[in-house]
Every structure is written in structure tokens, then in C-alpha cells.
XYZ file of C-alpha atoms in Angstrom:
692
model
C 91.632 61.042 78.251
C 92.952 64.417 77.062
C 95.886 66.335 78.452
C 93.857 68.565 80.723
C 91.964 65.636 82.171
C 95.233 63.798 82.900
C 96.577 66.855 84.659
C 93.464 67.239 86.780
C 93.448 63.569 87.707
C 97.114 63.722 88.751
C 96.535 66.860 90.841
C 93.554 65.315 92.595
C 95.342 62.076 93.421
C 98.441 63.927 94.593
C 96.393 66.200 96.890
C 94.596 63.213 98.392
C 97.902 61.489 99.106
C 99.364 64.555 100.816
C 96.171 64.938 102.834
C 96.731 61.398 104.127
C 100.176 62.386 105.448
C 102.526 61.204 102.696
C 105.585 63.295 101.937
C 105.736 64.870 98.431
C 107.957 62.131 96.894
C 105.763 59.308 98.147
C 102.656 61.281 97.150
C 103.942 61.539 93.582
C 104.658 57.814 93.521
C 101.226 56.865 94.845
C 99.468 59.226 92.450
C 101.318 57.776 89.493
C 100.639 54.237 90.619
C 96.913 54.864 90.920
C 96.951 56.479 87.481
C 98.605 53.345 86.077
C 96.027 51.108 87.711
C 93.141 53.158 86.298
C 94.588 53.510 82.842
C 93.565 51.275 79.978
C 95.902 49.024 78.053
C 96.384 51.806 75.531
C 99.147 54.338 76.072
C 97.856 57.597 77.590
C 98.070 60.796 75.622
C 101.116 62.987 75.943
C 100.978 65.480 78.766
C 102.746 68.784 78.145
C 104.371 70.751 80.913
C 102.936 74.127 81.791
C 102.820 76.382 84.798
C 100.154 75.663 87.372
C 98.426 78.580 89.047
C 98.765 79.072 92.748
C 95.508 78.279 94.570
C 96.046 79.899 97.884
C 97.099 77.615 100.730
C 96.045 74.461 98.912
C 98.899 71.950 98.509
C 100.080 72.179 94.911
C 101.600 69.139 93.237
C 104.569 69.367 90.921
C 103.919 69.482 87.182
C 102.263 66.383 85.769
C 104.739 64.037 84.106
C 105.195 63.567 80.413
C 103.262 60.645 78.987
C 103.798 57.798 78.819
C 103.934 58.369 82.560
C 107.155 57.007 84.073
C 107.132 55.516 87.531
C 109.245 58.511 88.626
C 109.908 57.416 92.194
C 110.261 53.991 93.786
C 110.238 54.161 97.577
C 110.376 51.741 100.459
C 107.063 53.095 101.735
C 105.456 52.321 98.386
C 106.633 48.725 98.566
C 105.610 48.263 102.169
C 102.156 49.747 101.644
C 101.007 46.732 99.631
C 98.700 48.978 97.624
C 100.212 48.143 94.237
C 99.059 45.344 91.986
C 101.817 43.091 90.685
C 101.334 44.279 87.115
C 101.663 47.897 88.180
C 104.740 47.091 90.255
C 106.339 45.222 87.361
C 105.889 48.239 85.143
C 107.366 50.608 87.723
C 110.305 48.304 88.437
C 111.163 47.981 84.769
C 110.949 51.706 84.140
C 113.077 52.582 87.177
C 115.826 49.950 86.774
C 116.229 49.947 82.991
C 117.865 53.376 82.597
C 120.535 55.382 84.374
C 118.339 58.475 84.450
C 115.534 56.767 86.328
C 117.888 54.800 88.572
C 119.485 58.061 89.628
C 116.298 60.061 90.043
C 113.659 57.541 91.003
C 115.223 54.560 92.755
C 114.955 55.009 96.513
C 115.912 58.714 96.484
C 116.853 60.265 99.833
C 116.865 56.825 101.440
C 119.507 55.601 103.854
C 121.691 52.625 102.928
C 119.678 50.469 105.300
C 116.427 51.525 103.602
C 117.883 50.887 100.153
C 119.021 47.442 101.276
C 115.585 46.711 102.723
C 113.868 47.862 99.548
C 116.111 45.758 97.304
C 115.650 42.738 99.558
C 111.891 43.172 99.265
C 112.084 43.314 95.484
C 114.258 40.231 95.067
C 111.987 38.377 97.475
C 109.132 38.598 94.962
C 109.383 35.685 92.486
C 107.025 37.452 90.097
C 109.512 40.320 89.766
C 112.603 38.219 89.006
C 112.373 38.358 85.216
C 111.249 41.971 85.191
C 114.129 43.121 87.378
C 116.656 41.005 85.463
C 115.494 42.304 82.094
C 115.544 45.874 83.330
C 119.087 45.586 84.655
C 120.284 43.935 81.462
C 118.911 46.913 79.586
C 120.704 49.240 82.005
C 124.134 47.627 81.688
C 124.029 47.311 77.898
C 123.772 51.051 77.310
C 126.762 52.559 75.459
C 129.723 52.854 77.818
C 130.355 56.326 76.386
C 127.409 57.489 78.486
C 129.689 57.194 81.531
C 131.759 60.127 80.313
C 128.632 62.318 80.366
C 127.971 61.804 84.069
C 129.654 64.772 85.720
C 127.680 65.235 88.943
C 127.772 63.093 92.059
C 124.005 62.610 91.716
C 124.742 60.478 88.663
C 126.547 57.966 90.907
C 123.360 57.108 92.809
C 122.710 54.286 90.331
C 125.932 52.570 91.435
C 125.372 53.272 95.124
C 122.020 51.490 94.802
C 123.131 48.606 92.615
C 126.200 47.787 94.697
C 123.789 47.067 97.554
C 121.905 44.517 95.442
C 121.728 41.220 97.372
C 122.081 39.068 94.230
C 125.449 40.367 93.061
C 127.000 37.064 94.195
C 124.477 35.045 92.183
C 126.258 33.558 89.117
C 123.169 34.420 87.070
C 123.929 38.081 87.726
C 127.471 37.849 86.341
C 126.645 39.703 83.125
C 124.996 42.469 85.124
C 128.037 42.845 87.384
C 130.285 42.841 84.315
C 128.274 45.530 82.584
C 128.145 47.609 85.755
C 131.910 47.572 86.376
C 132.511 48.538 82.746
C 130.250 51.577 83.145
C 132.136 52.430 86.344
C 135.505 51.985 84.641
C 134.683 54.612 82.011
C 133.661 57.236 84.569
C 135.767 60.376 84.485
C 138.626 60.598 86.977
C 136.639 63.077 89.051
C 133.658 60.751 89.222
C 135.882 57.795 90.139
C 137.319 59.918 92.930
C 133.781 60.695 94.101
C 132.936 56.985 93.979
C 136.019 56.167 96.063
C 135.137 58.964 98.490
C 131.750 57.343 99.042
C 133.397 53.985 99.648
C 135.650 55.578 102.237
C 132.523 56.271 104.285
C 131.828 52.536 104.524
C 132.946 50.184 107.253
C 135.467 47.367 106.911
C 132.796 44.686 106.410
C 131.134 46.668 103.623
C 134.467 47.269 101.890
C 135.217 43.560 102.161
C 131.860 42.806 100.540
C 132.690 45.084 97.615
C 136.056 43.371 97.232
C 134.364 39.966 97.287
C 131.861 41.049 94.612
C 134.619 42.104 92.230
C 136.831 39.111 93.052
C 134.032 36.646 92.436
C 133.245 38.271 89.107
C 136.882 37.915 88.005
C 137.002 34.307 89.186
C 133.758 33.245 87.485
C 134.823 34.993 84.293
C 138.275 33.379 84.175
C 136.986 29.841 84.732
C 133.948 30.319 82.492
C 133.635 29.322 78.864
C 133.667 32.869 77.498
C 136.424 35.276 78.468
C 135.505 38.944 78.430
C 138.791 40.573 79.307
C 137.396 44.104 79.097
C 134.979 43.575 81.963
C 137.541 41.499 83.911
C 140.011 44.370 83.798
C 137.231 46.834 84.616
C 136.610 44.808 87.801
C 140.365 44.886 88.489
C 140.238 48.666 88.232
C 137.500 48.795 90.861
C 139.698 46.679 93.129
C 142.480 49.199 92.464
C 140.319 51.865 94.095
C 139.875 49.576 97.104
C 143.632 48.954 97.280
C 144.196 52.712 97.475
C 141.586 53.007 100.216
C 143.247 50.134 102.083
C 146.470 52.141 102.370
C 144.825 54.821 104.499
C 141.990 52.759 105.966
C 143.250 49.178 106.318
C 140.397 46.692 106.056
C 142.173 43.705 104.456
C 145.619 42.137 104.298
C 147.504 42.607 101.033
C 147.042 38.952 100.080
C 143.246 39.351 100.258
C 143.558 41.190 96.951
C 145.124 38.159 95.248
C 142.787 36.337 92.884
C 143.297 32.581 92.970
C 141.858 32.008 89.506
C 144.155 34.615 87.979
C 147.148 32.944 89.613
C 146.207 29.402 88.596
C 144.263 29.699 85.328
C 146.160 32.552 83.692
C 148.755 32.054 80.986
C 151.371 34.307 82.551
C 153.600 34.381 79.491
C 150.762 35.674 77.316
C 149.873 38.192 79.983
C 153.476 39.407 80.165
C 153.557 39.955 76.388
C 150.552 42.258 76.758
C 152.080 44.126 79.694
C 153.461 47.621 79.820
C 156.760 46.065 80.946
C 157.179 44.130 77.710
C 155.818 46.879 75.472
C 158.253 49.386 76.963
C 161.161 47.042 76.229
C 159.975 46.391 72.700
C 158.810 49.818 71.576
C 160.419 52.178 74.065
C 157.041 53.638 74.968
C 153.464 52.651 75.684
C 150.760 53.888 73.341
C 147.190 54.092 74.537
C 145.603 50.666 74.949
C 142.010 49.530 74.870
C 140.558 48.077 78.050
C 140.647 44.540 76.640
C 144.339 44.976 75.746
C 145.451 45.563 79.315
C 147.359 42.994 81.363
C 147.136 41.673 84.886
C 150.589 43.206 85.287
C 148.730 46.536 85.201
C 146.906 45.336 88.332
C 149.782 43.668 90.152
C 147.860 43.426 93.434
C 145.847 40.590 91.813
C 148.979 38.449 91.329
C 150.694 36.579 94.142
C 154.432 36.486 94.699
C 154.850 33.193 92.813
C 153.169 34.594 89.688
C 155.231 37.754 89.883
C 158.414 35.709 90.155
C 157.501 33.969 86.874
C 156.952 37.314 85.188
C 160.297 38.503 86.514
C 161.877 35.432 84.916
C 160.086 36.017 81.600
C 161.348 39.579 81.647
C 164.922 38.460 82.290
C 164.805 35.910 79.478
C 163.408 38.477 77.081
C 166.159 40.971 77.932
C 168.802 38.268 77.463
C 167.390 37.285 74.081
C 167.307 40.898 72.938
C 170.898 41.357 74.081
C 172.109 38.313 72.146
C 170.110 39.293 69.080
C 171.463 42.844 69.128
C 175.015 41.597 69.574
C 174.788 39.335 66.550
C 173.453 42.189 64.442
C 176.062 44.638 65.666
C 179.578 45.180 64.454
C 180.715 42.838 67.237
C 178.869 39.940 65.653
C 181.947 37.834 65.074
C 183.098 38.102 68.660
C 179.656 37.516 70.051
C 178.717 34.574 67.851
C 179.600 32.318 70.756
C 177.736 34.126 73.496
C 177.727 31.829 76.489
C 174.216 30.957 77.684
C 175.380 30.894 81.315
C 177.042 33.213 83.783
C 180.037 31.146 84.895
C 181.988 31.840 88.078
C 185.214 30.010 88.863
C 186.170 30.385 92.518
C 188.577 28.940 95.045
C 186.821 27.541 98.084
C 189.217 29.365 100.426
C 188.786 32.703 98.609
C 185.149 32.694 97.579
C 184.477 36.381 98.328
C 187.635 37.628 96.650
C 187.204 35.525 93.505
C 183.498 36.171 93.111
C 183.970 39.898 93.578
C 186.787 40.075 91.054
C 184.700 38.335 88.366
C 181.364 40.008 89.035
C 182.756 43.549 88.800
C 183.822 42.727 85.246
C 180.270 41.907 84.131
C 179.257 44.788 81.913
C 175.470 44.495 81.772
C 172.627 43.509 84.026
C 171.354 41.194 81.281
C 174.475 39.053 81.672
C 173.824 38.753 85.398
C 170.315 37.485 84.656
C 171.720 34.419 82.885
C 171.545 31.049 84.676
C 174.495 30.788 87.040
C 177.049 27.974 86.906
C 179.720 27.774 89.614
C 182.975 25.847 89.408
C 185.140 25.341 92.486
C 188.690 25.381 91.185
C 190.527 22.110 91.724
C 187.332 20.141 92.341
C 185.495 17.803 90.005
C 181.803 17.936 89.310
C 179.351 19.592 86.986
C 177.079 22.230 88.478
C 173.540 20.882 88.190
C 172.320 23.221 90.912
C 174.006 21.785 93.964
C 177.356 23.559 93.509
C 175.551 26.828 92.839
C 173.543 26.446 96.044
C 176.696 25.606 97.977
C 178.359 28.743 96.615
C 175.527 30.920 97.886
C 175.575 29.228 101.275
C 179.322 29.766 101.705
C 179.537 33.348 100.495
C 176.444 34.708 102.244
C 177.388 32.996 105.489
C 180.793 34.674 105.406
C 179.612 38.112 104.304
C 176.703 38.276 106.741
C 178.600 36.922 109.748
C 178.576 39.760 112.335
C 182.163 38.843 113.148
C 183.068 39.833 109.591
C 182.161 43.396 110.555
C 179.794 44.383 107.773
C 176.600 43.872 109.777
C 175.433 44.173 113.353
C 172.897 41.762 114.869
C 170.140 43.090 117.109
C 170.264 41.339 120.496
C 166.503 40.774 120.609
C 165.435 39.998 117.049
C 168.800 38.685 115.762
C 168.137 40.545 112.522
C 171.096 42.124 110.760
C 171.609 45.804 110.057
C 174.364 47.599 108.186
C 177.385 48.550 110.277
C 177.845 52.258 109.648
C 181.414 51.981 111.007
C 182.424 48.988 108.905
C 185.988 48.992 107.616
C 184.992 47.002 104.556
C 184.836 48.850 101.272
C 181.487 49.595 99.674
C 182.372 47.025 96.995
C 181.606 44.172 99.406
C 178.201 45.688 100.183
C 177.538 46.020 96.485
C 178.493 42.356 96.070
C 175.813 41.335 98.585
C 173.226 43.252 96.600
C 174.356 41.508 93.404
C 174.216 38.127 95.153
C 170.611 38.727 96.207
C 169.753 39.446 92.590
C 171.587 36.358 91.355
C 169.776 34.203 93.910
C 166.410 35.508 92.681
C 167.115 34.674 89.048
C 168.483 31.247 89.929
C 165.728 30.249 92.324
C 168.018 29.870 95.335
C 166.595 30.540 98.785
C 168.982 32.541 100.929
C 169.242 32.204 104.678
C 169.020 35.931 105.377
C 168.006 37.704 108.542
C 167.321 41.195 107.308
C 164.498 43.194 108.896
C 161.486 44.076 106.782
C 162.626 47.673 106.424
C 165.462 46.505 104.119
C 162.893 45.262 101.620
C 160.880 48.468 101.961
C 163.985 50.491 101.167
C 164.811 48.265 98.203
C 161.330 49.027 96.854
C 161.801 52.753 97.390
C 159.217 53.062 100.167
C 159.607 55.385 103.164
C 160.684 53.925 106.481
C 158.789 54.775 109.667
C 159.181 54.369 113.406
C 157.035 51.255 113.135
C 159.680 49.659 110.891
C 162.449 50.584 113.314
C 160.450 49.080 116.196
C 160.222 45.782 114.307
C 163.978 45.582 113.690
C 165.316 47.181 116.890
C 162.529 46.811 119.477
C 164.392 48.316 122.433
C 165.281 51.487 120.542
C 161.828 51.739 118.986
C 160.128 51.281 122.348
C 162.146 54.103 123.878
C 161.239 56.494 121.077
C 157.586 55.476 121.282
C 157.546 56.147 125.023
C 158.986 59.582 124.404
C 156.156 60.369 121.995
C 153.488 59.073 124.373
C 154.793 60.709 127.561
C 152.251 63.001 129.209
C 154.375 65.305 131.283
C 157.384 67.600 131.224
C 159.381 65.972 128.410
C 162.383 68.274 128.693
C 163.048 67.795 132.417
C 162.250 64.061 132.545
C 164.058 62.844 129.416
C 166.813 65.472 129.355
C 167.688 64.863 125.724
C 169.095 67.076 123.022
C 168.992 66.659 119.247
C 171.949 64.323 119.159
C 172.614 60.609 119.211
C 175.378 58.663 120.944
C 176.602 55.088 120.530
C 179.711 53.085 121.316
C 182.302 52.009 118.735
C 185.238 49.851 119.894
C 184.920 51.200 123.432
C 184.672 54.820 122.334
C 181.466 56.873 122.570
C 180.556 58.547 119.307
C 178.075 61.425 119.294
C 176.214 62.703 116.221
C 174.097 65.838 115.945
C 170.739 65.112 114.343
C 170.417 68.723 113.176
C 172.974 71.546 113.022
C 173.449 72.816 116.566
C 171.591 69.796 117.899
C 173.680 69.492 121.061
C 172.228 72.811 122.265
C 168.655 72.049 121.211
C 166.600 70.417 123.966
C 163.899 67.870 123.157
C 160.516 69.182 124.324
C 156.906 68.201 123.962
C 156.648 70.697 121.110
C 159.531 69.300 119.029
C 159.656 65.614 120.029
C 157.934 64.521 116.807
C 160.731 66.158 114.818
C 163.341 64.583 117.110
C 161.945 61.069 116.614
C 161.663 61.579 112.846
C 165.294 62.751 112.670
C 166.407 59.866 114.867
C 164.667 57.281 112.672
C 166.034 58.934 109.539
C 169.589 58.878 110.895
C 169.508 55.237 112.026
C 167.808 53.853 108.909
C 169.187 56.135 106.202
C 171.785 58.797 106.944
C 174.200 56.712 109.031
C 174.330 53.858 106.502
C 174.091 55.891 103.314
C 177.357 54.533 101.914
C 176.892 50.928 102.984
C 173.219 50.608 102.114
C 173.661 52.721 98.994
C 176.208 50.252 97.612
C 173.998 47.293 98.540
C 171.001 48.957 96.852
C 173.052 49.723 93.753
C 174.223 46.111 93.412
C 170.751 44.688 93.843
C 169.130 47.020 91.342
C 171.933 46.504 88.825
C 170.696 42.919 88.577
C 166.987 43.227 89.327
C 166.108 46.835 88.637
C 163.365 47.563 86.155
C 159.624 47.648 85.754
C 159.176 43.945 86.499
C 160.532 44.399 90.015
C 157.981 47.164 90.590
C 155.256 44.525 90.567
C 156.373 43.350 94.014
C 155.446 44.500 97.471
C 158.254 44.469 100.088
C 156.714 41.392 101.725
C 156.683 39.600 98.378
C 160.272 40.570 97.669
C 161.273 38.978 100.971
C 159.405 35.797 99.972
C 161.196 35.824 96.641
C 164.620 35.990 98.298
C 164.093 34.049 101.517
C 161.308 31.652 100.568
C 157.849 31.048 101.959
C 157.076 30.072 105.561
C 154.058 28.076 104.318
C 155.043 24.409 104.540
C 152.840 21.846 102.804
C 154.492 18.515 103.492
C 151.691 16.621 101.757
C 152.730 18.420 98.572
C 156.369 17.566 99.275
C 155.474 13.884 99.621
C 153.751 13.978 96.220
C 156.870 15.233 94.433
C 159.484 13.265 96.400
C 161.817 10.935 94.503
C 163.371 7.759 95.899
C 166.731 6.164 95.149
C 169.096 3.319 96.001
C 166.389 0.749 96.675
C 163.665 2.905 98.202
C 160.229 3.438 96.668
C 157.009 5.076 97.806
C 155.796 1.649 98.970
C 158.894 0.861 101.064
C 157.945 0.387 104.744
C 160.675 2.765 105.859
C 159.377 5.491 103.528
C 155.859 5.009 104.854
C 157.207 5.235 108.406
C 159.069 8.397 107.440
C 156.030 10.243 106.102
C 153.847 9.066 108.953
C 156.316 10.546 111.428
C 156.841 13.754 109.461
C 153.137 14.511 109.049
C 152.745 14.149 112.819
C 155.563 16.613 113.518
C 154.846 20.028 114.953
C 155.473 23.041 112.734
C 158.785 23.739 114.470
C 159.877 20.132 113.931
C 158.909 20.315 110.254
C 160.931 23.507 109.867
C 163.900 21.838 111.554
C 163.635 18.828 109.237
C 163.427 21.051 106.160
C 166.497 22.976 107.260
C 168.322 19.718 107.960
C 167.583 18.490 104.428
C 167.849 21.705 102.404
C 169.760 24.266 104.447
C 166.661 26.466 104.831
C 163.512 26.198 106.909
C 161.482 27.911 104.192
C 159.872 26.623 101.026
C 160.486 27.936 97.500
C 158.181 30.817 96.623
C 155.922 28.467 94.651
C 155.746 26.014 97.548
C 157.269 22.675 98.440
C 155.580 21.133 95.401
C 158.145 22.985 93.273
C 161.152 21.605 95.128
C 163.316 18.671 94.105
C 163.532 16.320 97.093
C 165.281 12.941 97.061
C 165.350 10.253 99.768
C 167.972 7.529 99.340
C 168.430 4.265 101.176
C 171.610 4.522 103.203
C 172.159 0.922 104.183
C 170.087 -1.562 106.217
C 168.527 -0.981 109.603
C 171.035 0.455 112.069
C 171.384 2.982 114.876
C 173.058 5.519 112.617
C 171.380 8.883 112.285
C 169.991 10.197 108.992
C 172.292 12.530 107.062
C 171.706 14.986 104.224
C 173.347 16.720 101.297
C 171.721 20.120 101.798
C 173.002 21.443 98.491
C 170.995 18.815 96.637
C 167.952 18.525 98.968
C 169.019 14.918 99.411
C 168.153 12.919 102.554
C 170.110 9.737 103.298
C 168.038 7.378 105.410
C 168.950 3.951 106.842
C 166.203 1.379 106.377
C 164.838 1.625 109.933
C 162.757 -1.397 110.846
C 160.041 0.300 112.923
C 158.151 3.601 113.016
C 159.321 4.214 116.592
C 162.950 3.917 115.594
C 162.379 6.192 112.589
C 160.861 8.839 114.861
C 163.642 8.591 117.435
C 166.477 8.802 114.883
C 164.889 11.665 112.931
C 164.201 13.751 116.028
C 167.735 13.261 117.264
C 169.207 14.155 113.869
C 167.288 17.394 113.365
C 167.975 18.653 116.868
C 171.667 17.767 117.118
C 173.045 17.987 113.605
C 172.941 20.000 110.389
C 173.223 17.246 107.817
C 176.350 17.164 105.713
C 175.848 20.858 105.097
C 178.209 21.978 102.371
C 178.920 18.664 100.692
């Protein structure tokens, strides 16, 4: 059939379709389909575009397509009509889904998301189309990734809007298609990525969760599979990064929903650290451009949980220490530094722990030295520090420094959390010492019994503090400010406040202006937002600038650096204070037994039977009785040393504990009932041996 005949046939079929009530897009599709069905096996002749004359009021079709005739438009109506033979449909499906151009222009154009989903569901429900659709999509995702840089209009994103609705994205057989798709998305220009994220912002929480699950599953299947393709794994991480940014403004998932279990269990963290920007900055002083496959999970820290990040922090500390030693040996001070001590050693008197520790720590010249493993020696006492003396040191010094009676901190009556005393008589050096101690505890894996509010960890990470944070730490004050903001009435006459703040110090009322001239500036409905903002700023920042500033300085002297930036405030709190997740089955698996006990001893079996039946509060009490803390190490109870020793035959004596060594001393109770009674009494009425 010649060109003119093709044109006439197309025009006739198009006009018939419009006459039957189809819209122009569907009319084009039906006309093309009928042309395909009527055509022979041979390829039709090429059709050249030219202008078509106007024929009065007759409906005029668009120009006939170039031959070989592409499917042009795939619509839901076309699929639902049932007018297409399977061979014709296979040809259309392949042509539409095999190229970005046809996916953008011809795959369910001007359809709603629901219609696109319905159309895709129809397609995947046809067994005869499975291979055709799979082959087409494989062709689509194997195009050169450089094509992504050429897509500069939002219309070019339609291909991704359609394919991200595909119901088989969770099918393991579609893994290569998902991988190819995320790589194409990764190489989009920044403007196009922003447009992609803008589209995602229009989705609901469930749809955003589905996207997150698609990318997470791809990463998981890729990491546990036989062939690692790090470029597409990191491309998927980058798509999750867009979702993390959306989650800040439009929360749809908790921060730990972005963790990837496979990355945290299967990954060689040391190898990942060596590829990271953190390491490269240390080694080369700068970061040159890196290929996608050369990135690191540290570049996508939201994927890593707090335990993984703590390992990376440790790797970073060890690397800095090694560099320091190496540089010292090569320097002119080589002779003096030949005997660099591998430990940070503190020698303190038990009665003067704060004074002695402070005097020695202020002499430490570099943060690298503070990252060394800590050894503590109590002067006049025997014993080698294998961890227990170090833990005892932290327990003594933090208990003294944080005691509200010491005057450095004030405890909130409701939450019992501690906040900096802005009127403390202690020098800033003591506050700096606390910051240093927090850093030392991190690098030595010691859990501290701290009661700081969450806003302390936000400030340590350089994040802004809000009224919500103040409400969590000082509920009564926060509630009053919130009521002021919500009041629907005459604020000035009812609240009768000015831009000043008053509080009592040693029986004297102290008044502070929140702004210059604040005592003469009434709080009104118009300025109450400013008043609350200034109030929060004063309480959380201005009033404690000296005290908190010293604390911040001490902490960052030890821990500051790019590795710390991997952490969220919540993760930093876990790192310092331990995890509230208590897996006592894991603790049983790693427990050691001494002085005649074994895992098969009846008393040990009674013990674990009783413990596993405890309530959560009872388990926390037992853990605190045995270790000095009711929290687990950041990597869980499976990473804790726990020893149970036989402490004599059956008797009425209560269990005791060396908390510094996580050591429980247990008489060989003859029955389970007696074990339960003695344990419950011990954990409710005693604290073990405490600092022994």
C-alpha cells in the first residue's frame, strides 16, 4: 500500500472512531490498532508528514504517523474495549514500554493515577503479555543513562510516574528493572529530581510508604544476592534520600523506617568506611568527584542504624589515632614519641575524682588522644582495669557532677530530667569536663545513667530547638506557653504579660527582659508568637550560653568531626545512654557461668525461667541491679558481657551484684519459687554491690 493509500485509510478509520464517540486520543489508538490488524506481515511503507487540507466541518484527524506505525497511544479504554487481538496488543505494548519517548507520550496519557493503576493491573493480568512487557521494560532500562541528562521537561518524568505504579515492582523477577529505573532517575538533573520530589509530595502517606518499600526491597535483594551492583544500590539510596527530605516536612514514617536491615547486617562496615567521604577527607584533605559505584553508605546515613554508625565512629577514631602516631614518629619529635602509650590513663583518688580527672584531662593536647581506650587507676588501690574500674569511674564522677545538690543542674519536678543551672557557681571548666566525659564514654562503650532531655542531643547536633522540645523537658512551662498561643480572646488583658521573664534564685526573684525595653512591651495576640519564640530561645539557649557552651565544647573536642554528623539526635542519645530494647533471650545466649554453675544447672534454669516471665519493668530493674543501667548497649544485650556465679549453697540470702563487671552472684536456690521470691526482693530493695 502506497503512502497516499495509508494516509486515506488512517483518516477514514479515525473519522469512524470519532463518529462513534471516542475522544481524539482514543480514536488515534483505535485507528492505529485496526491498521495493524489489517496489515500484512511485511512492514508498511514509510508515510511522510504533510499538511492536510481543511474539509469544512468534517472532523480532521492529526497527521498520519511515520511508518512503521508506532502504537502511539495506549489507553485504559483501549484495553477495556476488548477489540484488540493478542498479537496486536503485544506489538503495541512492546512499542510503548520499550522506549522513554513512547512511555512519556503514549502510555496512559492524561489518565489519573487510579486509571494508570487499573491499566497496569490489566496488563500484568494477561499471561500472554508477561514476556512482551518484561522484554520491553528491559529494553527501556538498559538505554544509556546519559539520556537522563537530556530530559529537561516535566513531561519527560511521565515514564517514572507510570512505572512506579507498576504492581510487580515487588516481584524479585523485576529486580533488574527496578535497578535500571532508579539508575535512570539518579542521573536526572537536579531540577528534574526536584520535580520528581514535588510530584511525590502530592501523594499520601501510604503511597510514600510504598515507594520507600520498593526502594528498600531492591537494596535488600541486591545486598543478599549473588551479584552486587553497587551503582544501582546507591541510586536506590538516593531515591530514599528524596523521601527522607519529604519526611521532614510531611512526616509519613519514623526515622528508623529508613534503616535497611540488610545493609546493617550484611555490610562490611570497615570497607564502607574506607570508601566514605569521612575517610577520604582525612586522607586527602578533600573529596574529588566519585562515580556512583564508588559511593558509600555513609553518604546515605539514614540507611544505617545507630549500632552501625557507632562502629564507623570507632573506625574513624582508630584511624585518627594511627595517623597521629605515624605522624609523630616521622616528625622531629620521633624520639620522644617512640613510646606513645596506646591508652589514655587516668590516675585518680577516690575521694577527689572530679578534681583529679579535671586536672589530667585539661592537659590532653589533642582529641585523638582522648579517643584512645581509657584505663583508670584508683590511687592506693590494687587491680588492673579490665573495664570494671573504668565503668566505676564513670559511675562515680557522673553521679557527683549531675547531682542537683552539686548545683550544676536543675531537675524538672515532673520529668526529672536535668537542665543546666544558669546561676551555677561552678566554673565552666566543670561543664566542659562533663562534655569530655560523654565523649570518653562513647569511645569506651560505657553506658551512662544520664537524664538529659532530648533537646540536649538536638543542640549537640546543631539542630534548632522548638517549643515542642521545651514541652518535652519542662511540661508545665511548655503547656503555659502553648495555651498562650492557642487562646482565643483578649490576650493582653487576660494574661497581662510583658516581654520579660521572672524566676526565683535563692529566695530572690530575678527578672530578665526578653527584648530591649521588654518590661514596657505588652504581650498581645499580634506579638505572642514572637514572645514565645524569645522565651524558648532564652530558656534553652541565651540563659545557659556559658554553661552549655562549655559542655558543647568539651563534647565536640572529643567527638567532633564528620563521623558524628552521621547521627540523628535520637541515635546520639542511644549511643550515650544505651538502648531501651531488651532482648533477654539474646542475653541468655551470651551469658557466662562461674564457680560451679553451668547452663544446665537447675538454679540457672530456674533463673532464666523466672526472668523471661518478668514484666518489662521487672526486667529493667534486674538489668539495673546487675549492670548499673536499665538500658542495653547500643548493639543490644547480645553484645554485653554477663556473668552469673554460684554464691554458695541454697540459703535465704538475697542475690548480689558487682555492677561494674555485670556480675551477678546467685546462691544455689533449690526451687523456682524461691528463686523468684529472692530475685524480686533483691531488685526492688537493693542496688547490688554498686561500686565494688
